[in-house]
Coordinates of C-alpha atoms and ligand atoms in Angstrom, one line a residue:
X99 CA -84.1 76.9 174.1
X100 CA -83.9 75.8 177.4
X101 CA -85.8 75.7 179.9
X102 CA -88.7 76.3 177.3
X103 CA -87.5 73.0 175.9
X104 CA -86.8 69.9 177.9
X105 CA -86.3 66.7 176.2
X106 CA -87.1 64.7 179.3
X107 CA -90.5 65.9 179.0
X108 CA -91.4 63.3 176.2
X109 CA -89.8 60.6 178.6
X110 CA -91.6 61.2 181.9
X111 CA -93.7 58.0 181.2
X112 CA -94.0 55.0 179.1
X113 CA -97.5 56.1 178.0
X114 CA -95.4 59.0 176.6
X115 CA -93.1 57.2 175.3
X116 CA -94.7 54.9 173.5
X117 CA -97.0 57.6 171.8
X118 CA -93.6 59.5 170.7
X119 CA -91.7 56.5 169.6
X120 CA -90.1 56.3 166.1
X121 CA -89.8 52.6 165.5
X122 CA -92.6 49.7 166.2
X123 CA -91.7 46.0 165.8
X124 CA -93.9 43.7 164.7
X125 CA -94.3 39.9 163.2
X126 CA -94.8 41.4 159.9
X127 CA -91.5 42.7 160.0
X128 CA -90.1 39.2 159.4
X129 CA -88.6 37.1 157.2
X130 CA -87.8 33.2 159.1
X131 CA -85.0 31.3 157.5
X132 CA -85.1 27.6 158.2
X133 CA -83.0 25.1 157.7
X134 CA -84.3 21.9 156.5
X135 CA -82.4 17.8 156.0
X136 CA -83.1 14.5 154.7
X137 CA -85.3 11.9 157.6
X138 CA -87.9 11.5 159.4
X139 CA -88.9 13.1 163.2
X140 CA -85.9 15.1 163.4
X141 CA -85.4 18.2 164.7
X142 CA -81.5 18.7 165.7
X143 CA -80.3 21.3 167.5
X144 CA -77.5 23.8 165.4
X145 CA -74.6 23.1 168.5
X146 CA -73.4 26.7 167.2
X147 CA -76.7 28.1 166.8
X148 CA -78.4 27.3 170.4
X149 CA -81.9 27.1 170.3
X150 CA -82.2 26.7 166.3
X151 CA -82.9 23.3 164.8
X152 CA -82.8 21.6 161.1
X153 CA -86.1 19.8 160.3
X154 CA -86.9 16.8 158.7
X155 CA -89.5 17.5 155.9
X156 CA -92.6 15.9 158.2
X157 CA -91.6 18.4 161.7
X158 CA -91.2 21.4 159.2
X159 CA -94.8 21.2 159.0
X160 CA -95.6 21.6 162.4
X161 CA -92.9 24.2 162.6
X162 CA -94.6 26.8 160.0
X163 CA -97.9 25.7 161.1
X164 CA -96.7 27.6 164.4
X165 CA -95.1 30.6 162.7
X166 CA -98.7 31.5 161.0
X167 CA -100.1 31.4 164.4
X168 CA -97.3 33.6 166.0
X169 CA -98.3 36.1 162.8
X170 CA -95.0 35.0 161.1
X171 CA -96.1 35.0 157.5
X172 CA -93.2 34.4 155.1
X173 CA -90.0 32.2 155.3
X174 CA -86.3 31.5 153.4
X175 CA -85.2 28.0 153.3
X176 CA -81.9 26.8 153.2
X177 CA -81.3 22.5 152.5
X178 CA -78.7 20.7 154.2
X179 CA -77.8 18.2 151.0
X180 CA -76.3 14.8 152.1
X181 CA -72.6 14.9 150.7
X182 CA -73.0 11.8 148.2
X183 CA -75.7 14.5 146.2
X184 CA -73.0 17.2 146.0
X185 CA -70.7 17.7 142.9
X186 CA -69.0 20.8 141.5
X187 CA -71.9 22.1 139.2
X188 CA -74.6 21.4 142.4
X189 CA -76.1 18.9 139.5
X190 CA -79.3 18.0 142.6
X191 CA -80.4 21.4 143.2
X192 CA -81.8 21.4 139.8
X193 CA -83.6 17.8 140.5
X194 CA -87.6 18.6 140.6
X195 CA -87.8 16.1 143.4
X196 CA -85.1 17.4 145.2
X197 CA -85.1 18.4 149.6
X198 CA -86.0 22.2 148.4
X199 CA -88.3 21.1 146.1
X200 CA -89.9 19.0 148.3
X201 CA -89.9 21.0 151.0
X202 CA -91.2 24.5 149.3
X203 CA -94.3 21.7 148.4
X204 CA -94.5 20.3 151.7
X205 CA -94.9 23.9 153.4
X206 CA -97.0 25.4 150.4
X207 CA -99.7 22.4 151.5
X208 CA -99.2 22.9 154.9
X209 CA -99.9 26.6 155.1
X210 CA -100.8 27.8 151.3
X211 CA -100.7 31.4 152.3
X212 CA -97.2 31.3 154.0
X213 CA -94.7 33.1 151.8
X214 CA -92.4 30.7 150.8
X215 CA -88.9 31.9 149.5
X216 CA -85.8 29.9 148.8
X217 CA -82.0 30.4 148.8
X218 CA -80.5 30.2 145.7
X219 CA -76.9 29.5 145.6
X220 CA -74.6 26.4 144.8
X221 CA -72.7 25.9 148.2
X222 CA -75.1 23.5 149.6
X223 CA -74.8 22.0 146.9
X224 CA -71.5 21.8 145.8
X225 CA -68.7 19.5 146.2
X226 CA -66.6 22.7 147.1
X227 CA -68.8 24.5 149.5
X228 CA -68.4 27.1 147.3
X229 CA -71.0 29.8 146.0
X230 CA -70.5 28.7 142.2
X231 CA -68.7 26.0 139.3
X232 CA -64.8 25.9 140.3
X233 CA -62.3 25.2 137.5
X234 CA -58.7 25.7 138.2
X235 CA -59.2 27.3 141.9
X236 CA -60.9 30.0 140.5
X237 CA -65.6 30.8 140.3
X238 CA -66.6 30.3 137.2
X239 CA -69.4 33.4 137.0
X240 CA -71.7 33.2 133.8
X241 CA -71.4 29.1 133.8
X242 CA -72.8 29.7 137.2
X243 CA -75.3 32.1 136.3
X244 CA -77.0 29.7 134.0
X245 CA -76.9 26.8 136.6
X246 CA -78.4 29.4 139.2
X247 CA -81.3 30.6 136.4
X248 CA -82.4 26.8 136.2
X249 CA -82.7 26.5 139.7
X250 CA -84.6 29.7 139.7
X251 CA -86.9 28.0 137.2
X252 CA -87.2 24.8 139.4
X253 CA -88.2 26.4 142.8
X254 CA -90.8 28.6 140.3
X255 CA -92.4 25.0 139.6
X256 CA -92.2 23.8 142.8
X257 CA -94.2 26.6 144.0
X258 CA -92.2 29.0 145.9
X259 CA -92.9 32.8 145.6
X260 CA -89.5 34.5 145.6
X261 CA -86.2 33.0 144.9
X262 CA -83.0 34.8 147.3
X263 CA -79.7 34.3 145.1
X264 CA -77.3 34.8 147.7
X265 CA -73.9 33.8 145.5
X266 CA -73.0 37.2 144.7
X267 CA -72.2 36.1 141.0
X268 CA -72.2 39.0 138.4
X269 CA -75.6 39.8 136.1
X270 CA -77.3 36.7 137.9
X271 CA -80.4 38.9 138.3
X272 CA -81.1 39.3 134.8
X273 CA -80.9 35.8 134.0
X274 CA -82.7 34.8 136.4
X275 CA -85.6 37.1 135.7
X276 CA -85.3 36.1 132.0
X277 CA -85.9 32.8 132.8
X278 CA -88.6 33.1 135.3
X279 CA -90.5 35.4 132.4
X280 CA -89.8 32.8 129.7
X281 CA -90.9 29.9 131.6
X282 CA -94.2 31.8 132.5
X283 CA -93.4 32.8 136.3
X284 CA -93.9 36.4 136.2
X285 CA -95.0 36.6 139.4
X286 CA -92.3 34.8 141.1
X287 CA -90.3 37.8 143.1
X288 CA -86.5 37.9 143.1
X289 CA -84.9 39.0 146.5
X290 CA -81.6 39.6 145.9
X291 CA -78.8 39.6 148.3
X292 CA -77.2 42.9 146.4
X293 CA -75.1 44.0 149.2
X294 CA -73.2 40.5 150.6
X295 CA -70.5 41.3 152.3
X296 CA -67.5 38.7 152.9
X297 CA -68.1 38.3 156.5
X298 CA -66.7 36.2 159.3
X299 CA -70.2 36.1 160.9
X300 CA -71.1 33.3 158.4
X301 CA -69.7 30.6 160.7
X302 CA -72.8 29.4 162.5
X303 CA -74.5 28.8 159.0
X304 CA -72.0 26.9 157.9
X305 CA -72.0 24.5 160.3
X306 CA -75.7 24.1 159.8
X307 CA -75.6 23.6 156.4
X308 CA -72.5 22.1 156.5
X309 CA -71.2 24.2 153.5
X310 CA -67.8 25.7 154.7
X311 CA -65.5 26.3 151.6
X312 CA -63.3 23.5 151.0
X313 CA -60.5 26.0 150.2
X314 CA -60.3 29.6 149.7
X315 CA -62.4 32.1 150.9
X316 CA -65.3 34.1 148.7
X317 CA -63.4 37.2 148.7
X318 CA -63.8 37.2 145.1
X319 CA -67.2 37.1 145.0
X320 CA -68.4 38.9 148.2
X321 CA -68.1 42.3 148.9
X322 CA -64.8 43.7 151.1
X323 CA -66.3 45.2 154.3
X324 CA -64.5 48.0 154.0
X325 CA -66.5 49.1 151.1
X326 CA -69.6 51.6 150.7
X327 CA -70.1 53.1 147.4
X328 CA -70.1 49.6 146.1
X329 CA -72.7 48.5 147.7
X330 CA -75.2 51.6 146.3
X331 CA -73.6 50.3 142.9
X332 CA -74.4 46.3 143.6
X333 CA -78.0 47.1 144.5
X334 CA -79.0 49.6 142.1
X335 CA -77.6 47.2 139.5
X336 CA -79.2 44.8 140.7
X337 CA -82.3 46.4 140.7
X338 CA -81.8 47.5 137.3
X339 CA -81.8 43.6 136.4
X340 CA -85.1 43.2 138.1
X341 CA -84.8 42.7 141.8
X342 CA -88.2 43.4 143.7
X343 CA -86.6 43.5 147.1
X344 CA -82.4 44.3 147.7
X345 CA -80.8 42.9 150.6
X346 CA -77.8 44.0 153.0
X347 CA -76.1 41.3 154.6
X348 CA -74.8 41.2 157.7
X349 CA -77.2 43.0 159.5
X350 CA -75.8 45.2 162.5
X351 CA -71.9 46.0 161.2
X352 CA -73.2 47.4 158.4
X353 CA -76.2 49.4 159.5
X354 CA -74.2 52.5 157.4
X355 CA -75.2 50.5 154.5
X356 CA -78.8 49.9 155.3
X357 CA -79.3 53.2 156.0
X358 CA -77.4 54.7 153.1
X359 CA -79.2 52.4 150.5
X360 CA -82.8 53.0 151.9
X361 CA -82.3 56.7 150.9
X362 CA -80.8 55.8 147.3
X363 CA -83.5 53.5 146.5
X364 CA -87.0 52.9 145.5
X365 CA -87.6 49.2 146.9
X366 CA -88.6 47.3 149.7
X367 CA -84.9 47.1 151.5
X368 CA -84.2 43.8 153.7
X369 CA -81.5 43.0 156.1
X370 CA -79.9 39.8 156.8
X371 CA -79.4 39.7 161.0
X372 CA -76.8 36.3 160.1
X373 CA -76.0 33.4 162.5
X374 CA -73.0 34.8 163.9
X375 CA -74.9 37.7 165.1
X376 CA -77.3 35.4 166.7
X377 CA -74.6 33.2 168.0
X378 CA -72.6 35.7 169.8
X379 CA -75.8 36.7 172.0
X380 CA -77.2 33.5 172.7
X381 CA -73.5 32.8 173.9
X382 CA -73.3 35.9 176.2
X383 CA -76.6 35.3 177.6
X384 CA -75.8 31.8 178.6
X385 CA -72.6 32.9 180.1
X386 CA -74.9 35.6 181.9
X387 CA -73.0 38.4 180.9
X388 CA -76.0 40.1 178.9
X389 CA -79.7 40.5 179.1
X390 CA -80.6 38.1 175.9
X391 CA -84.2 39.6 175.6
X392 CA -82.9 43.6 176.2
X393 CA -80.0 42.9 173.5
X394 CA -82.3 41.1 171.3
X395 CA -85.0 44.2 170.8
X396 CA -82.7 46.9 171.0
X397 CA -80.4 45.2 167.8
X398 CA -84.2 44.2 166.1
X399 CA -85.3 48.0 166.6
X400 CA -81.9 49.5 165.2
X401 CA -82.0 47.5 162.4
X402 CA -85.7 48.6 161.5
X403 CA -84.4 52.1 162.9
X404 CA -81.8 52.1 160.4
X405 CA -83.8 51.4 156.9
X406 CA -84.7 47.7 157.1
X407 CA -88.2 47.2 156.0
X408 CA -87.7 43.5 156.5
X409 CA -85.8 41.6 158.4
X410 CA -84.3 38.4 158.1
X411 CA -83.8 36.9 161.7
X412 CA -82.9 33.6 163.8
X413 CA -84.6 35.7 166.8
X414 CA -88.3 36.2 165.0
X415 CA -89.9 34.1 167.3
X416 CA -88.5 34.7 170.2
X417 CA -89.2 38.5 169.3
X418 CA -92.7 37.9 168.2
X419 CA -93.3 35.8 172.2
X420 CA -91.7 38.9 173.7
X421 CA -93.6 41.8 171.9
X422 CA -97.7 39.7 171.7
Ligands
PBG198 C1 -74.8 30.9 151.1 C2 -75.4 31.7 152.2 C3 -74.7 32.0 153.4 C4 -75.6 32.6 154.2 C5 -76.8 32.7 153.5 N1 -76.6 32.1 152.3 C6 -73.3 31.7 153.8 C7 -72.2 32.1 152.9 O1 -72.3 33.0 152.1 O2 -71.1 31.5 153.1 C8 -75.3 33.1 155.6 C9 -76.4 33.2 156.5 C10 -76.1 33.3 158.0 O3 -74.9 33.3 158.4 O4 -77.0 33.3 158.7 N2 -74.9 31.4 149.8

């Protein structure tokens, strides 16, 4: 009761507060997507994405050589596939000397420790942008399932450590881990993006990757926004299939989510903060109109706040040069 109890107290310095505080951030909070093409000594800038670059196969080298020295220990890669490669089935993301392949082996020789996982999903890949096999205007889901469970395989021999299956296709989780297990990959980890929302933040990405739908949206294979009890449902399915780590994406507009499914479940939970999140402040900032490294760590922190025991982010290093 007050005045026996003032709150201000545990405020009055930042000694104090930093011996009271609740959430810590730190590199080994995070998980660095990178985007990787086709060439030599490139490293372009993502026009939407300012400040975030696609690598050719011989700079991603240099590039993860400096995550492990900034303490940034495990990474998700994403392949921008020339459009002469793509089809409807994604037919080159099961080719063993394909740009993933070759780049999950580049990075594993580079820095063997670095955790290496990969996106698994057709819309690089496919002819349609689209997550899965189109007949008729409509996803095909357990003809893409089996394409996705090869690919699985094929990253698993390539050397990577966790496949991501971010397509959102029904019972994809079982397959996959059934194939992993029969090929003889049972420690390759499955992060699944269980909770994908539909999101309009995706826009950034897709310009990096070049993999914007060709028509349609992927309403009818990502989640509505506007849904919660179907995400507990997604992931605890999903986790029933095998998942080792479930995934909420979007990060911050669905922080409700995060927090809800970290108390339903018993595994690590990540969060995806997604190029349109990182877009919007790198935009503001430039414009002047907010403090880029304030926003930055208090949207970081809520997301940890909120349930995230990793976190997928454009922003890791910049994070990881504020906070060492
Ligand atoms: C594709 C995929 C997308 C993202 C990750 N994997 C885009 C999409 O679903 O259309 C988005 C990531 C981001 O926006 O940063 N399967």
């Amino acid at each position: 009761m007050y005045p026996l109890r003032r709150n201000r107290r545990l405020r009055s310095s930042e000694t104090l507060r930093s011996l009271v505080r609740e959430t810590i951030i730190s590199p080994n909070d995070f998980l660095v997507p990178l985007f990787v093409v086709e060439g030599k000594n490139i490293k372009d800038e993502i026009p939407s994405m300012p400040g975030y670059f696609r690598y050719s196969l011989d700079l991603i080298s240099s590039e993860v050589k400096e995550l492990w020295s900034l303490g940034l220990k495990s990474v998700l890669l994403f392949v921008k596939v020339p459009d002469n490669l793509k089809d409807n089935k994604g037919t080159e993301a099961l080719n063993p000397n394909g740009l993933m392949q070759r780049a999950i082996k580049t990075i594993k020789d580079t820095v063997p420790d670095m955790l290496v996982m990969t996106d698994v999903a057709l819309d690089p890949y496919s002819s349609y942008g689209h997550d899965g096999i189109v007949e008729d205007g409509l996803i095909l889901n357990d003809e893409t399932v089996e394409v996705l469970a090869e690919m699985s395989v094929s990253h698993a021999q390539a050397g990577a450590n966790f496949v991501a299956p971010s397509d959102m296709m029904d019972g994809r989780i079982l397959s996959i881990r059934e194939a992993l297990e029969d090929e003889g990959y049972m420690d390759t980890g499955i992060m699944s993006y269980s909770a994908k929302y539909a999101s309009s933040f995706y826009g950034p990405f897709r310009d990096a990757l070049d993999s914007a739908p060709g028509f349609g949206d992927k309403k009818t294979y990502q989640m509505d926004p506007a849904n919660r009890d179907e995400a507990i449902r997604e992931t605890e399915m999903d986790i029933d299939e095998g998942a080792d780590i479930v995934m909420v994406k979007p990060g911050l507009c669905y922080l409700d989510i995060v927090r809800e499914i970290r108390n339903s479940v018993e595994v690590p939970v990540a969060v995806y903060q997604v190029s349109g999140e990182y877009s919007m402040l790198k935009a503001a900032a430039e414009k002047g109109w907010l403090d880029h490294d304030g926003v930055m760590m208090e949207q970081i922190t809520a997301i940890k706040r909120a349930g995230a025991h990793i976190i997928a982010s454009y922003f890791a290093k910049d994070v990881v040069k504020l906070i060492s």
